Amino acid sequence: MPVPTLGNPQNTIEILKKYNFSFQKKFGQNFLIDTRVLDKIIAAADITRDDFVLEIGPGIGTMTQYLAAAAGKVTAVEIDKALIPILADTLKDYDNVNIVNQDILKMDIQRLVDEENGGKPVKVVANLPYYITTPIIMGLFESHVPIESITVMVQKEVADRMQVGPGTKDYGALSLAVQYYARPYIVANVPPNCFMPRPKVGSAVIRLTVHEEPPVQVEDERLMFRIIRASFNQRRKTLANGLKNSAELNLPREVIEESIAELGKGPGIRGEALTLEEFALLSNIIYHRINGQPENHEQNRERRT
Ligand code: SAM
């Protein structure tokens, strides 16, 4: 496999000039120009020849070259059609790369993985466009595609949000989703000068190792995430008011009040004080109140979490 040639400022500038490429701010284009950071990402993603890698947003193909050199197969999804002829050039020596010109948020990821890899497990690696980090990560989790790990460059603040617990200002729906689906680990902090053009914010590489089994058992995942979203929609409100004001949940107020009491919490409790285990328990309590009450609360409470 050829040795990667991009990943340094000179070769990146040369390619950009050759194709007279202009950066599109609306696509969150900040290309990596630091080979040490690229090496760290590849090492953290733990890519071998047996792996199928899905890359989101290959840009001019900088990280794609590194991925192709390490993996069995790489499929990269890029929205900007101006980058497609550039990718054809920078990746011409790699025979294990497929470029798809699409918006990742509009793609059926399950179908892509079935077609590209026969439905076998995937490792996702990307320097993400920051304006859509959360929908991309949530879309990957909720697709229920067999994903082993997601190793991504994100805004530093978002990486922090992904791994905090209750009682901190960064704790929210994203932290809970990440902890439900995966084990987060911040691999490295990356300063703005490792990108072209330089982003205004600091960045971090985070690896999310997807759980084989979620750490809590929930009767209805979608219900739990609706409850979580409603709890954090209005941060200064109590949990009860957050849930009552949610059109998406549309629950009778007595169900909400009685369920919070059954959880063992007072009426003044706020959503940001609950752990993942408590959200799972609350959603199971609500689920049973809507769909029929189990007979023995204490027994069921234990069985449900
Ligand atoms: N991987 C390259 C690198 O590290 O140098 C580029 C990373 S750049 C931060 C993000 C890339 O995602 C850009 O190439 C951008 O055009 C692409 N992108 C933005 N929105 C996208 C979307 N909705 N679907 C697919 N690609 C997208």
Coordinates of C-alpha atoms and ligand atoms in Angstrom, one line a residue:
M1 CA 0.0 0.0 0.0
P2 CA 1.4 3.5 -0.8
V3 CA 2.7 5.7 1.9
P4 CA 0.4 8.7 2.7
T5 CA 1.6 12.0 1.1
L6 CA -0.9 14.5 2.6
G7 CA -1.1 15.6 6.2
N8 CA 1.6 18.3 6.0
P9 CA 1.0 22.0 5.1
Q10 CA 3.1 22.0 1.8
N11 CA 1.3 19.1 0.1
T12 CA -2.1 20.2 1.2
I13 CA -1.5 23.7 -0.2
E14 CA -0.2 22.2 -3.4
I15 CA -3.4 20.2 -3.9
L16 CA -5.7 23.1 -3.0
K17 CA -3.9 25.3 -5.6
K18 CA -3.9 22.6 -8.3
Y19 CA -7.7 22.4 -8.1
N20 CA -8.2 26.1 -7.2
F21 CA -10.3 24.8 -4.2
S22 CA -12.0 27.3 -2.0
F23 CA -13.1 26.3 1.6
Q24 CA -16.8 26.1 2.3
K25 CA -17.5 27.4 5.8
K26 CA -21.0 26.0 5.7
F27 CA -19.5 22.5 5.4
G28 CA -17.2 22.9 8.5
Q29 CA -14.1 22.4 6.4
N30 CA -10.9 22.4 8.5
F31 CA -8.4 20.0 7.0
L32 CA -5.8 18.3 9.1
I33 CA -2.2 19.3 8.4
D34 CA -0.3 17.5 11.2
T35 CA 1.0 14.0 10.7
R36 CA 1.4 13.4 14.4
V37 CA -2.3 14.0 15.0
L38 CA -3.1 11.7 12.1
D39 CA -0.9 8.9 13.6
K40 CA -2.6 9.3 17.0
I41 CA -6.1 9.0 15.5
I42 CA -5.1 5.8 13.5
A43 CA -3.5 4.3 16.6
A44 CA -6.5 5.2 18.8
A45 CA -8.9 3.7 16.3
D46 CA -6.9 0.5 16.4
I47 CA -7.3 -0.2 12.6
T48 CA -6.1 -3.5 11.1
R49 CA -6.3 -5.1 7.7
D50 CA -9.4 -7.0 8.9
D51 CA -11.3 -3.7 9.5
F52 CA -14.0 -2.0 7.4
V53 CA -13.8 1.8 8.1
L54 CA -16.5 4.3 7.5
E55 CA -15.0 7.8 7.2
I56 CA -17.3 10.9 7.4
G57 CA -16.1 13.9 5.5
P58 CA -12.8 12.9 3.9
G59 CA -12.0 16.5 2.6
I60 CA -9.1 16.2 0.3
G61 CA -8.4 12.7 1.5
T62 CA -5.7 13.4 4.1
M63 CA -6.9 10.9 6.8
T64 CA -8.4 8.6 4.1
Q65 CA -4.8 7.9 2.9
Y66 CA -3.8 6.9 6.4
L67 CA -7.0 4.8 6.9
A68 CA -6.5 3.1 3.5
A69 CA -2.9 2.2 4.4
A70 CA -4.0 0.5 7.6
A71 CA -7.5 -0.9 6.9
G72 CA -9.0 -3.7 4.7
K73 CA -11.6 -1.4 3.2
V74 CA -12.6 2.3 3.6
T75 CA -15.8 3.9 2.5
A76 CA -15.8 7.7 2.8
V77 CA -18.9 9.9 2.6
E78 CA -18.3 13.5 1.4
I79 CA -21.0 16.1 0.8
D80 CA -19.0 18.6 -1.2
K81 CA -18.9 17.6 -4.9
A82 CA -16.0 20.0 -5.5
L83 CA -13.9 17.6 -3.5
I84 CA -14.8 14.5 -5.5
P85 CA -12.2 15.0 -8.4
I86 CA -9.6 15.9 -5.8
L87 CA -10.2 12.7 -3.9
A88 CA -10.0 10.7 -7.2
D89 CA -6.5 12.2 -7.6
T90 CA -5.2 11.9 -4.0
L91 CA -6.5 8.4 -3.5
K92 CA -5.7 7.0 -7.0
D93 CA -3.0 4.7 -5.7
Y94 CA -5.3 3.0 -3.1
D95 CA -7.5 0.2 -4.4
N96 CA -9.5 -0.3 -1.2
V97 CA -11.3 3.1 -1.0
N98 CA -14.8 3.9 -2.1
I99 CA -16.0 7.6 -2.1
V100 CA -19.7 8.3 -1.8
N101 CA -20.8 11.9 -2.7
Q102 CA -23.7 12.2 -0.2
D103 CA -24.9 14.0 2.9
I104 CA -24.2 11.6 5.8
L105 CA -27.4 12.9 7.6
K106 CA -29.6 11.9 4.7
M107 CA -28.1 8.4 4.2
D108 CA -29.4 5.1 5.2
I109 CA -26.3 4.0 7.1
Q110 CA -27.6 0.5 7.6
R111 CA -28.0 0.0 3.9
L112 CA -24.6 1.5 3.2
V113 CA -22.9 -0.9 5.6
D114 CA -24.9 -3.9 4.2
E115 CA -23.9 -3.0 0.7
E116 CA -20.3 -2.1 1.5
N117 CA -19.5 -4.7 4.1
G118 CA -22.2 -7.3 4.2
G119 CA -23.6 -6.0 7.5
K120 CA -20.4 -6.9 9.4
P121 CA -19.0 -4.6 12.2
V122 CA -17.7 -1.1 11.3
K123 CA -15.2 1.3 12.8
V124 CA -16.1 4.9 12.2
V125 CA -13.2 7.3 12.0
A126 CA -13.6 11.0 11.2
N127 CA -12.5 14.6 11.6
L128 CA -16.1 15.7 11.9
P129 CA -17.7 18.8 10.6
Y130 CA -18.4 20.5 13.9
Y131 CA -21.7 22.1 13.0
I132 CA -23.4 18.6 12.9
T133 CA -21.4 16.6 15.4
T134 CA -24.4 15.7 17.6
P135 CA -26.8 14.6 14.9
I136 CA -24.0 12.5 13.3
I137 CA -23.1 10.7 16.5
M138 CA -26.8 10.2 17.5
G139 CA -27.6 9.1 14.0
L140 CA -24.8 6.4 14.2
F141 CA -26.0 5.2 17.6
E142 CA -29.7 5.1 16.7
S143 CA -29.1 3.4 13.4
H144 CA -28.2 0.3 15.4
V145 CA -25.7 -0.6 12.7
P146 CA -23.0 -2.9 14.2
I147 CA -20.4 -0.3 15.1
E148 CA -17.4 -1.4 17.1
S149 CA -16.0 2.1 17.8
I150 CA -16.3 5.7 16.8
T151 CA -13.0 7.6 16.9
V152 CA -13.6 11.2 16.0
M153 CA -12.2 14.7 16.1
V154 CA -14.7 17.0 17.7
Q155 CA -14.8 20.4 19.4
K156 CA -13.1 20.2 22.8
E157 CA -16.1 21.3 24.6
V158 CA -18.3 18.6 22.9
A159 CA -15.7 15.9 23.9
D160 CA -16.0 17.1 27.5
R161 CA -19.8 17.0 27.3
M162 CA -19.6 13.4 26.1
Q163 CA -17.9 12.1 29.2
V164 CA -19.2 14.0 32.2
G165 CA -21.7 12.9 34.9
P166 CA -24.5 14.6 36.8
G167 CA -23.9 17.9 38.6
T168 CA -21.6 19.5 36.0
K169 CA -22.6 22.3 33.6
D170 CA -21.7 20.2 30.6
Y171 CA -23.9 17.3 31.6
G172 CA -26.8 16.8 29.2
A173 CA -28.7 14.6 26.7
L174 CA -25.4 14.0 24.7
S175 CA -23.5 12.8 27.8
L176 CA -26.3 10.3 28.6
A177 CA -26.6 9.0 25.0
V178 CA -22.9 8.5 24.8
Q179 CA -22.8 6.7 28.1
Y180 CA -25.8 4.5 27.2
Y181 CA -24.2 3.4 23.9
A182 CA -20.5 3.5 24.5
R183 CA -17.4 4.0 26.8
P184 CA -15.9 7.4 26.0
Y185 CA -12.1 8.1 26.2
I186 CA -10.4 11.4 25.3
V187 CA -7.3 10.4 23.3
A188 CA -5.7 13.9 22.7
N189 CA -6.4 17.6 22.7
V190 CA -5.6 19.2 19.4
P191 CA -4.9 22.9 19.0
P192 CA -6.2 25.1 16.1
N193 CA -2.8 25.2 14.3
C194 CA -3.1 21.6 13.3
F195 CA -5.8 22.5 10.8
M196 CA -6.1 24.6 7.6
P197 CA -7.9 26.9 8.0
R198 CA -7.6 27.2 11.8
P199 CA -10.9 26.7 13.6
K200 CA -11.8 29.3 16.3
V201 CA -12.2 26.6 19.0
G202 CA -9.9 23.9 20.5
S203 CA -10.5 20.3 19.4
A204 CA -10.1 16.8 20.8
V205 CA -10.0 13.3 19.6
I206 CA -12.4 11.1 21.4
R207 CA -12.8 7.3 21.1
L208 CA -16.3 5.8 21.8
T209 CA -16.1 2.1 22.3
V210 CA -19.6 0.8 21.7
H211 CA -21.0 -1.4 24.4
E212 CA -21.9 -5.0 23.5
E213 CA -24.8 -4.6 26.0
P214 CA -26.1 -1.3 27.3
P215 CA -25.2 -0.7 31.0
V216 CA -28.9 -0.4 31.9
Q217 CA -32.0 -2.2 30.8
V218 CA -34.8 -0.1 29.4
E219 CA -38.2 -1.3 28.2
D220 CA -38.4 1.4 25.6
E221 CA -35.2 3.2 24.5
R222 CA -37.1 5.8 22.5
L223 CA -39.2 6.7 25.5
M224 CA -36.1 7.0 27.7
F225 CA -34.4 9.4 25.2
R226 CA -37.6 11.5 24.9
I227 CA -37.6 11.8 28.7
I228 CA -34.0 12.8 28.7
R229 CA -34.4 15.4 26.0
A230 CA -37.5 16.8 27.8
S231 CA -35.5 17.0 31.1
F232 CA -32.7 19.0 29.6
N233 CA -34.8 21.2 27.3
Q234 CA -35.5 23.6 30.1
R235 CA -32.5 23.5 32.3
R236 CA -33.7 25.9 35.0
K237 CA -37.0 24.0 35.4
T238 CA -37.7 21.0 37.7
L239 CA -37.8 17.6 36.1
A240 CA -41.6 17.4 36.6
N241 CA -42.1 20.7 34.7
G242 CA -39.7 19.8 32.0
L243 CA -41.6 16.5 31.4
K244 CA -45.0 18.2 31.6
N245 CA -44.0 20.8 29.0
S246 CA -42.9 18.3 26.5
A247 CA -45.2 17.9 23.5
E248 CA -43.1 15.0 22.3
L249 CA -43.9 13.1 25.5
N250 CA -47.4 14.2 26.0
L251 CA -47.9 12.5 29.4
P252 CA -50.7 13.2 31.9
R253 CA -49.4 15.2 34.8
E254 CA -50.4 12.6 37.4
V255 CA -48.3 10.0 35.6
I256 CA -45.3 12.3 35.8
E257 CA -45.7 13.3 39.4
E258 CA -46.4 9.7 40.6
S259 CA -43.5 8.3 38.6
I260 CA -41.0 10.8 40.1
A261 CA -42.3 10.0 43.5
E262 CA -41.9 6.2 42.8
L263 CA -38.4 6.9 41.7
G264 CA -37.9 8.2 45.3
K265 CA -37.2 11.8 44.3
G266 CA -38.9 15.0 45.6
P267 CA -40.9 17.3 43.4
G268 CA -38.1 19.9 43.3
I269 CA -35.6 17.5 41.6
R270 CA -34.0 18.7 38.4
G271 CA -33.1 16.5 35.4
E272 CA -29.4 17.3 35.6
A273 CA -29.2 15.6 39.0
L274 CA -30.3 12.2 37.6
T275 CA -27.8 9.5 36.6
L276 CA -28.3 7.2 33.5
E277 CA -29.5 4.5 35.9
E278 CA -32.1 6.8 37.3
F279 CA -33.3 7.9 33.9
A280 CA -33.6 4.2 32.9
L281 CA -35.6 3.5 36.1
L282 CA -37.8 6.5 35.6
S283 CA -38.5 5.6 32.0
N284 CA -39.4 2.0 33.0
I285 CA -41.7 3.3 35.7
I286 CA -43.4 5.6 33.2
Y287 CA -43.5 2.8 30.6
H288 CA -45.4 0.5 33.1
R289 CA -47.8 3.3 34.1
I290 CA -48.7 3.9 30.5
N291 CA -48.8 0.2 29.4
G292 CA -50.1 -1.5 32.5
Q293 CA -48.9 -1.5 36.0
P294 CA -46.7 -4.4 37.2
E295 CA -48.0 -5.9 40.4
N296 CA -45.0 -5.7 42.8
H297 CA -43.2 -2.4 42.6
E298 CA -40.2 -3.3 44.7
Q299 CA -39.6 -6.5 42.7
N300 CA -40.1 -4.9 39.4
R301 CA -38.0 -1.9 40.3
E302 CA -35.1 -4.3 40.9
R303 CA -35.8 -6.3 37.8
R304 CA -36.1 -3.2 35.6
T305 CA -32.7 -1.7 36.1
Ligands
SAM1 N1 -11.2 14.5 6.9 C1 -10.6 15.8 6.4 C2 -9.4 16.1 7.2 O1 -9.3 15.7 8.3 O2 -8.6 16.9 6.7 C3 -11.7 16.9 6.4 C4 -12.4 17.1 7.7 S1 -13.4 18.6 7.7 C5 -13.4 19.0 9.4 C6 -15.1 18.0 7.5 C7 -15.4 17.4 6.2 O3 -16.8 16.9 6.2 C8 -15.4 18.3 5.0 O4 -14.7 17.7 3.9 C9 -16.8 18.6 4.7 O5 -17.0 19.0 3.3 C10 -17.5 17.3 5.0 N2 -18.9 17.4 5.4 C11 -19.6 18.4 5.9 N3 -20.9 18.1 6.1 C12 -21.1 16.9 5.6 C13 -22.2 16.0 5.5 N4 -23.4 16.4 5.9 N5 -22.0 14.8 5.0 C14 -20.8 14.4 4.6 N6 -19.7 15.1 4.6 C15 -19.8 16.4 5.2

